Coordinates of C-alpha atoms in Angstrom, one line a residue:
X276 CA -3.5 -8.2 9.4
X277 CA -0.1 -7.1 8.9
X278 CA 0.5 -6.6 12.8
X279 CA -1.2 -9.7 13.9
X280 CA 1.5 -11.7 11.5
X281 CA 4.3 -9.5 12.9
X282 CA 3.3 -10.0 16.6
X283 CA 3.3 -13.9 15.2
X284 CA 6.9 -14.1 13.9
X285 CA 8.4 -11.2 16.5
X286 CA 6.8 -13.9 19.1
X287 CA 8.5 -17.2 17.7
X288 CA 11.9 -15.0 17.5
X289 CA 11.6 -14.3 21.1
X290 CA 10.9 -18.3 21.7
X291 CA 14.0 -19.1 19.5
X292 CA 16.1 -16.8 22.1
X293 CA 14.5 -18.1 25.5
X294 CA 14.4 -21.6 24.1
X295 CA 17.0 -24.6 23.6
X296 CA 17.7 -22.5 19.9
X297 CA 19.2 -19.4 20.7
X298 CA 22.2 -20.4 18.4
X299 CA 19.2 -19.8 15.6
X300 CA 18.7 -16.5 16.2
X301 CA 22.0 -15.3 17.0
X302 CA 22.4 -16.4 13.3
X303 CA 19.4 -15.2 11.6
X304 CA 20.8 -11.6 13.3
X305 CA 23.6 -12.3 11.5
X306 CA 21.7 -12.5 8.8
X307 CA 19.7 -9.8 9.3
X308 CA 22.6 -6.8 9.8
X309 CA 23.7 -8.3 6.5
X310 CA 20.6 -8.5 4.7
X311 CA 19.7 -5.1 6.5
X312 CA 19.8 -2.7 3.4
X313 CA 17.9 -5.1 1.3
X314 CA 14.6 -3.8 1.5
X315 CA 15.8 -0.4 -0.1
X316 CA 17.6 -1.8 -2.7
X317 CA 14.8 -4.2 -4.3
X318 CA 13.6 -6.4 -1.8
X319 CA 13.6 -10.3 -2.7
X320 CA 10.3 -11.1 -4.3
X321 CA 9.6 -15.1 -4.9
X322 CA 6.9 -16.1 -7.9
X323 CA 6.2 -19.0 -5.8
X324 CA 5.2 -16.9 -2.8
X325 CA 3.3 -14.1 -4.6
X326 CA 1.7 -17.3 -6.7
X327 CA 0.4 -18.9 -3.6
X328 CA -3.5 -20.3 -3.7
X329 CA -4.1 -18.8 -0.9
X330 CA -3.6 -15.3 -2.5
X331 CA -6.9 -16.5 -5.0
X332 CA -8.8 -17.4 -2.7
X333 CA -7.9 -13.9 -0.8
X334 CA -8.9 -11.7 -3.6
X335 CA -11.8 -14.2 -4.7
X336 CA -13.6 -13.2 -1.1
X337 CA -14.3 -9.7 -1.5
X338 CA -13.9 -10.2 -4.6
X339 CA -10.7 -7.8 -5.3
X340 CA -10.7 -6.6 -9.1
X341 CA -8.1 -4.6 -11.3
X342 CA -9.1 -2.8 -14.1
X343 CA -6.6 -0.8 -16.6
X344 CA -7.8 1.8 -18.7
X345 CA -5.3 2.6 -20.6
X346 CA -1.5 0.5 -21.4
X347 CA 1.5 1.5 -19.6
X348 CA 4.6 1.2 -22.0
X349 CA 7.4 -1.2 -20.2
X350 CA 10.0 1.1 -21.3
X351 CA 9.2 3.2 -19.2
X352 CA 9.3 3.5 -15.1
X353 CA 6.1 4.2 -13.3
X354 CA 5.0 5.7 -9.9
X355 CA 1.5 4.8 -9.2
X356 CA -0.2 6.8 -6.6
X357 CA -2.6 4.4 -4.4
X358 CA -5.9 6.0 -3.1
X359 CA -7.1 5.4 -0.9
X360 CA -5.2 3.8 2.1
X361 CA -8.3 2.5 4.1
X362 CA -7.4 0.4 6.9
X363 CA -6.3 -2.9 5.5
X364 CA -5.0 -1.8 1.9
X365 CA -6.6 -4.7 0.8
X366 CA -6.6 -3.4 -3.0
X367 CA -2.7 -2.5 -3.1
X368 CA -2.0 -6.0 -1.5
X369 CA -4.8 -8.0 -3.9
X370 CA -3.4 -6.5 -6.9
X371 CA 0.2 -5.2 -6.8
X372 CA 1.6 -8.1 -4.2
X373 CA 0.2 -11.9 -5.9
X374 CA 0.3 -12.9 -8.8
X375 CA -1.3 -12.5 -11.8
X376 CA -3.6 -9.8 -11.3
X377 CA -0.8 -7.4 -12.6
X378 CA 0.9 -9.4 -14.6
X379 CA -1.7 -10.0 -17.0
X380 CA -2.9 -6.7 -17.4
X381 CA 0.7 -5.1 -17.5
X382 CA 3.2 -7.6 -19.0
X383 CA 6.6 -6.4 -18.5
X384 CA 5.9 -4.5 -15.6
X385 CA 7.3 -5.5 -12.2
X386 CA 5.1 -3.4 -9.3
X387 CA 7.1 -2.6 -5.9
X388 CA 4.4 -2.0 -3.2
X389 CA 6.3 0.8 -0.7
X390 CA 5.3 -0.2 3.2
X391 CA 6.8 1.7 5.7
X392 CA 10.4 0.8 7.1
X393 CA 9.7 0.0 10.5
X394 CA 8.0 -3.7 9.0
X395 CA 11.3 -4.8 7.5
X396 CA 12.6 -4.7 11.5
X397 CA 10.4 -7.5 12.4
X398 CA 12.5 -10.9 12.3
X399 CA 10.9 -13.0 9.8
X400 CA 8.3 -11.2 8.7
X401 CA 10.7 -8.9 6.9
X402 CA 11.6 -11.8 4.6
X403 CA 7.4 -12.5 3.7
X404 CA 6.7 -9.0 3.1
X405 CA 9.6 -9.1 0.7
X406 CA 9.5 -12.3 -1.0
X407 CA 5.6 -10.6 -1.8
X408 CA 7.2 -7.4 -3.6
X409 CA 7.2 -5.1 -0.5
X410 CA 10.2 -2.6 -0.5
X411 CA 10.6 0.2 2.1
X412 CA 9.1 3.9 1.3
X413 CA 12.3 5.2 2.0
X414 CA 13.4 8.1 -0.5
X415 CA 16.2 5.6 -1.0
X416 CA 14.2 2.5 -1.9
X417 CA 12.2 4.4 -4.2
X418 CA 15.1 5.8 -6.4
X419 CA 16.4 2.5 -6.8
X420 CA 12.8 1.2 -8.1
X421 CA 12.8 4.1 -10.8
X422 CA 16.7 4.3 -11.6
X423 CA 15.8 0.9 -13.4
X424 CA 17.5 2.2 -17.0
X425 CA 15.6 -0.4 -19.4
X426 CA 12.4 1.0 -17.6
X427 CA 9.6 -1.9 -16.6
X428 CA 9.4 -1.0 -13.0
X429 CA 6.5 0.3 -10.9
X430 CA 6.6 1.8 -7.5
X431 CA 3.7 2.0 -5.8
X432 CA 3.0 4.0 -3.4
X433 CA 0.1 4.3 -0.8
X434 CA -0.2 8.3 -1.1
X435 CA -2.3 9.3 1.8
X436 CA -0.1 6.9 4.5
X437 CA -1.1 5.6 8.0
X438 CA -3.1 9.5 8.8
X439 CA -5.4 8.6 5.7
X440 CA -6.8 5.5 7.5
X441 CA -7.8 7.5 10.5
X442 CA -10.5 8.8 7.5
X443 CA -11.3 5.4 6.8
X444 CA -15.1 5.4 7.2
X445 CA -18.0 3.5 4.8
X446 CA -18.6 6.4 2.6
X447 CA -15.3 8.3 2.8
X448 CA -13.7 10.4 0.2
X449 CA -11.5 12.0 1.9
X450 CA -7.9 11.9 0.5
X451 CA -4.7 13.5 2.8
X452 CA -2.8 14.3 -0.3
X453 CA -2.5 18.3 -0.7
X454 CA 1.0 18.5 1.8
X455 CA 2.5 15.2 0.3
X456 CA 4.5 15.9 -2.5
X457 CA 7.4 14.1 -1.8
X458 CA 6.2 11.6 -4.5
X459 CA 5.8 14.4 -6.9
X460 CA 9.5 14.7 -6.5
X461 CA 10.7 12.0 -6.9
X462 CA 8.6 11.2 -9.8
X463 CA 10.5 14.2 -11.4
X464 CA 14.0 13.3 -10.6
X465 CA 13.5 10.3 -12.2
X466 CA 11.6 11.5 -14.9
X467 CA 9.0 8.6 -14.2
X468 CA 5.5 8.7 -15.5
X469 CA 3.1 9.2 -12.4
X470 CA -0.2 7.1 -12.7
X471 CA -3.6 7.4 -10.4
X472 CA -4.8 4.7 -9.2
X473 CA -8.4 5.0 -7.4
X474 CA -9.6 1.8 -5.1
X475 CA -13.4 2.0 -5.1
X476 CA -14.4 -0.1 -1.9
X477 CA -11.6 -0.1 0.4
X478 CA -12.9 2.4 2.7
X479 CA -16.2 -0.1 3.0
X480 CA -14.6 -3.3 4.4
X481 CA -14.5 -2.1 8.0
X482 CA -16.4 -0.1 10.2
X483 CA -14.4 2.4 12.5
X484 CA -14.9 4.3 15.7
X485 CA -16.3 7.7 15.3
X486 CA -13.5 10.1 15.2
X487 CA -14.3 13.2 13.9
X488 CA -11.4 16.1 13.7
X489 CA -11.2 17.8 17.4
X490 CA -12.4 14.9 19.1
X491 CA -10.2 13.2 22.0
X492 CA -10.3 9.7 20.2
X493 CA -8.3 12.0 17.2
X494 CA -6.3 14.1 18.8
X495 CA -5.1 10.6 20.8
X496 CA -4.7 8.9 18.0
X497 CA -2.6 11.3 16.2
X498 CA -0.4 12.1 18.7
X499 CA 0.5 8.5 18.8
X500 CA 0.6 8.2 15.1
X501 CA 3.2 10.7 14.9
X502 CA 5.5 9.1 17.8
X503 CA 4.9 5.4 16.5
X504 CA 5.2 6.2 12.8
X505 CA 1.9 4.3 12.4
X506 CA -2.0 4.7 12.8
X507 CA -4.1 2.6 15.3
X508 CA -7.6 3.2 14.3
X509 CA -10.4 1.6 16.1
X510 CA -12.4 -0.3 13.8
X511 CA -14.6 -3.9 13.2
X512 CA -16.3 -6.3 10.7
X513 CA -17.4 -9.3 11.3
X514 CA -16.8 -12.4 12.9
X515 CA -16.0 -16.1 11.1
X516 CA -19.7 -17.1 11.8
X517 CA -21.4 -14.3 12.3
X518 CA -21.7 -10.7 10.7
X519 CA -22.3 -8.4 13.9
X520 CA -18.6 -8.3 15.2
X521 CA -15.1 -9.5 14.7
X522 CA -12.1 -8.5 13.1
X523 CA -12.7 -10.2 8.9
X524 CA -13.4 -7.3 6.7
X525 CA -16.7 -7.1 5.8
X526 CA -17.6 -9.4 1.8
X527 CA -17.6 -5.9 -0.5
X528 CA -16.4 -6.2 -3.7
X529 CA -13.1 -3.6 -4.2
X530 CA -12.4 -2.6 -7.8
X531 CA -8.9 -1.1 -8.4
X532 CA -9.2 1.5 -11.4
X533 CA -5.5 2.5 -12.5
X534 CA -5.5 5.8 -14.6
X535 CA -3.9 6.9 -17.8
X536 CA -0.1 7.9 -17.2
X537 CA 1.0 11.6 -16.9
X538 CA 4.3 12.1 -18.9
X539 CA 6.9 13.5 -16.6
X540 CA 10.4 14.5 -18.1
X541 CA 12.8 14.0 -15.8
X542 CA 14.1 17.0 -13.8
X543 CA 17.2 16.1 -11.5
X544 CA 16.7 19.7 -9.8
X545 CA 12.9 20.6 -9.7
X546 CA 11.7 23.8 -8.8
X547 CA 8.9 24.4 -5.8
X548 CA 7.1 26.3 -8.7
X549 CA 7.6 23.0 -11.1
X550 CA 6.7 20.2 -8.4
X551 CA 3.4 22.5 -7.1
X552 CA 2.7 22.6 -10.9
X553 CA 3.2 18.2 -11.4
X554 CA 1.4 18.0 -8.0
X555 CA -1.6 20.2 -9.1
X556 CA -2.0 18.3 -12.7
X557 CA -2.2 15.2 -10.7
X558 CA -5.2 16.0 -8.3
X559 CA -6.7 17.0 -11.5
X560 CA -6.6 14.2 -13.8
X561 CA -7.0 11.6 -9.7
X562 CA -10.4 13.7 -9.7
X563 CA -11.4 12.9 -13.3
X564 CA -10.0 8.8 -13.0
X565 CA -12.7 9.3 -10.4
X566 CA -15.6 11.3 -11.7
X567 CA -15.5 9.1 -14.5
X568 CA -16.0 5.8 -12.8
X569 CA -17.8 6.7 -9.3
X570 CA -20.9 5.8 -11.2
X571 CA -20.2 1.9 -12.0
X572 CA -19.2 1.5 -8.2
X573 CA -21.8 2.8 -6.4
X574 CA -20.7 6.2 -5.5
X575 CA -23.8 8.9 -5.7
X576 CA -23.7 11.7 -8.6
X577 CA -23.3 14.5 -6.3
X578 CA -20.2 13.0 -4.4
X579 CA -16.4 14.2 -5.1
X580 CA -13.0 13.7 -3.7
X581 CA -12.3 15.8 -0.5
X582 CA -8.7 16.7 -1.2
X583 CA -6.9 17.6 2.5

């Protein structure tokens, strides 16, 4: 979805430049090497954007639900790990970029969903993603989000990245979480409380390719994950009148479940001993958010988290 409305605006520069308005967009890249550092420092969200009907009737399809088990106190910062990615994040968007899903669950919280940097190059599109609450997943952009002093900020971050949707089959549990610590870190250095969240569903809105470890269709799509800085899996839903094939995710209900905060004291110079330690606490209590709700979602008894 997000590359379809990137093409779109990337498209209508490139018709500003060839066209009778080429004065336009040598000012909006004015505008843009000005505006450049923006998405690490912030972003520009809009109420009126993130407020948008559009947005209701977007989580009302699914539906899209986000449920809060315990409070999060707005003095503080928060990281909230996202699991997991699936192919359109649909959860993370639903809940963390309109408005008031959040909101009214978590007043005085403002959540910053982290997308990777190479959207906020798009002409356009860059402004959108922002004016939602998207900030880059830079190292940079995070600090800022959790250097907030009064606390009341909330980073979000999609843990398992563009290699976790590559695992996104109906039925998944596999998580790519045991080499990314980086959010671990910086959770530590800013001494901001880490929080699980667990999206039951999003691995079910789209069927994918078969592409099991080893095979060509992974080792292909790997290789050009790792030189594009994104993932390109294969996948399908249905159509707009007809459930056999298209591109609309699939009508299954996705239920958000964000977990109890873990207390973290800040640590400007943490230890590989200290963040190993953080990292393994919170696989322990991501596995227990999700032992103790598989049951009202669907998930079979004798299923578990595949940690990779």
């Amino acid at each position: 979805f997000l590359s379809l409305v990137a093409e779109f605006c990337c498209g209508f520069f490139v018709i500003l430049i060839l066209g009778n308005f080429w004065f336009l967009a040598v000012l909006y890249l004015l505008w843009l090497y000005l505006d450049w550092g923006t998405p690490c420092a912030g972003g520009r969200r809009s109420h009126w954007v993130r407020s948008w009907t559009v947005w209701k009737y977007f989580r009302e399809y699914f539906p899209i639900h986000l449920i809060k088990t315990s409070e999060l106190n707005p003095n503080h910062n928060y990281l909230l790990g996202f699991h997991p990615h699936g192919v359109l994040v649909a959860g993370a968007f639903g809940n963390f970029c309109t408005d008031p899903p959040f909101k009214n669950l978590f007043p005085g919280l403002t959540p910053y969903l982290h997308i990777m940097p190479i959207w906020f190059g798009c002409p356009f599109f860059r402004e959108y993603i922002m004016s939602a609450g998207m900030v880059s997943a830079s190292k940079e952009s995070v600090s800022h989000v959790l250097s907030n002093k009064g606390g009341g900020h909330a980073s979000v971050i999609v843990v398992g990245g563009a290699e976790e949707s590559l695992n996104a089959h109906p039925g998944s549990l596999t998580l790519n979480i045991l080499k990314r610590k980086g959010f671990i870190k910086m959770a530590l250095k800013h001494g901001a409380h880490l929080v699980p969240v667990f999206s039951f569903g999003e691995n079910e809105l789209f069927k994918q390719v078969a592409n099991p470890k080893g095979s060509w269709l992974r080792n292909v799509q790997e290789k050009l994950q790792k030189i594009m800085g994104f993932a390109l899996p294969l996948f399908h839903a249905r159509g707009v009148f007809q459930y056999s094939f298209g591109l609309i995710p699939y009508r299954q209900p996705i239920h958000t479940v964000v977990g109890s905060p873990i207390p973290v004291k800040q640590n400007l110079n943490p230890t590989t001993e200290e963040i190993d330690q953080l990292h393994a606490l919170y696989l322990q209590k991501l596995k227990k958010l999700f032992e103790e709700h598989k049951s009202n979602y669907g998930i079979p008894a004798h299923k578990s988290l595949i940690f990779e």
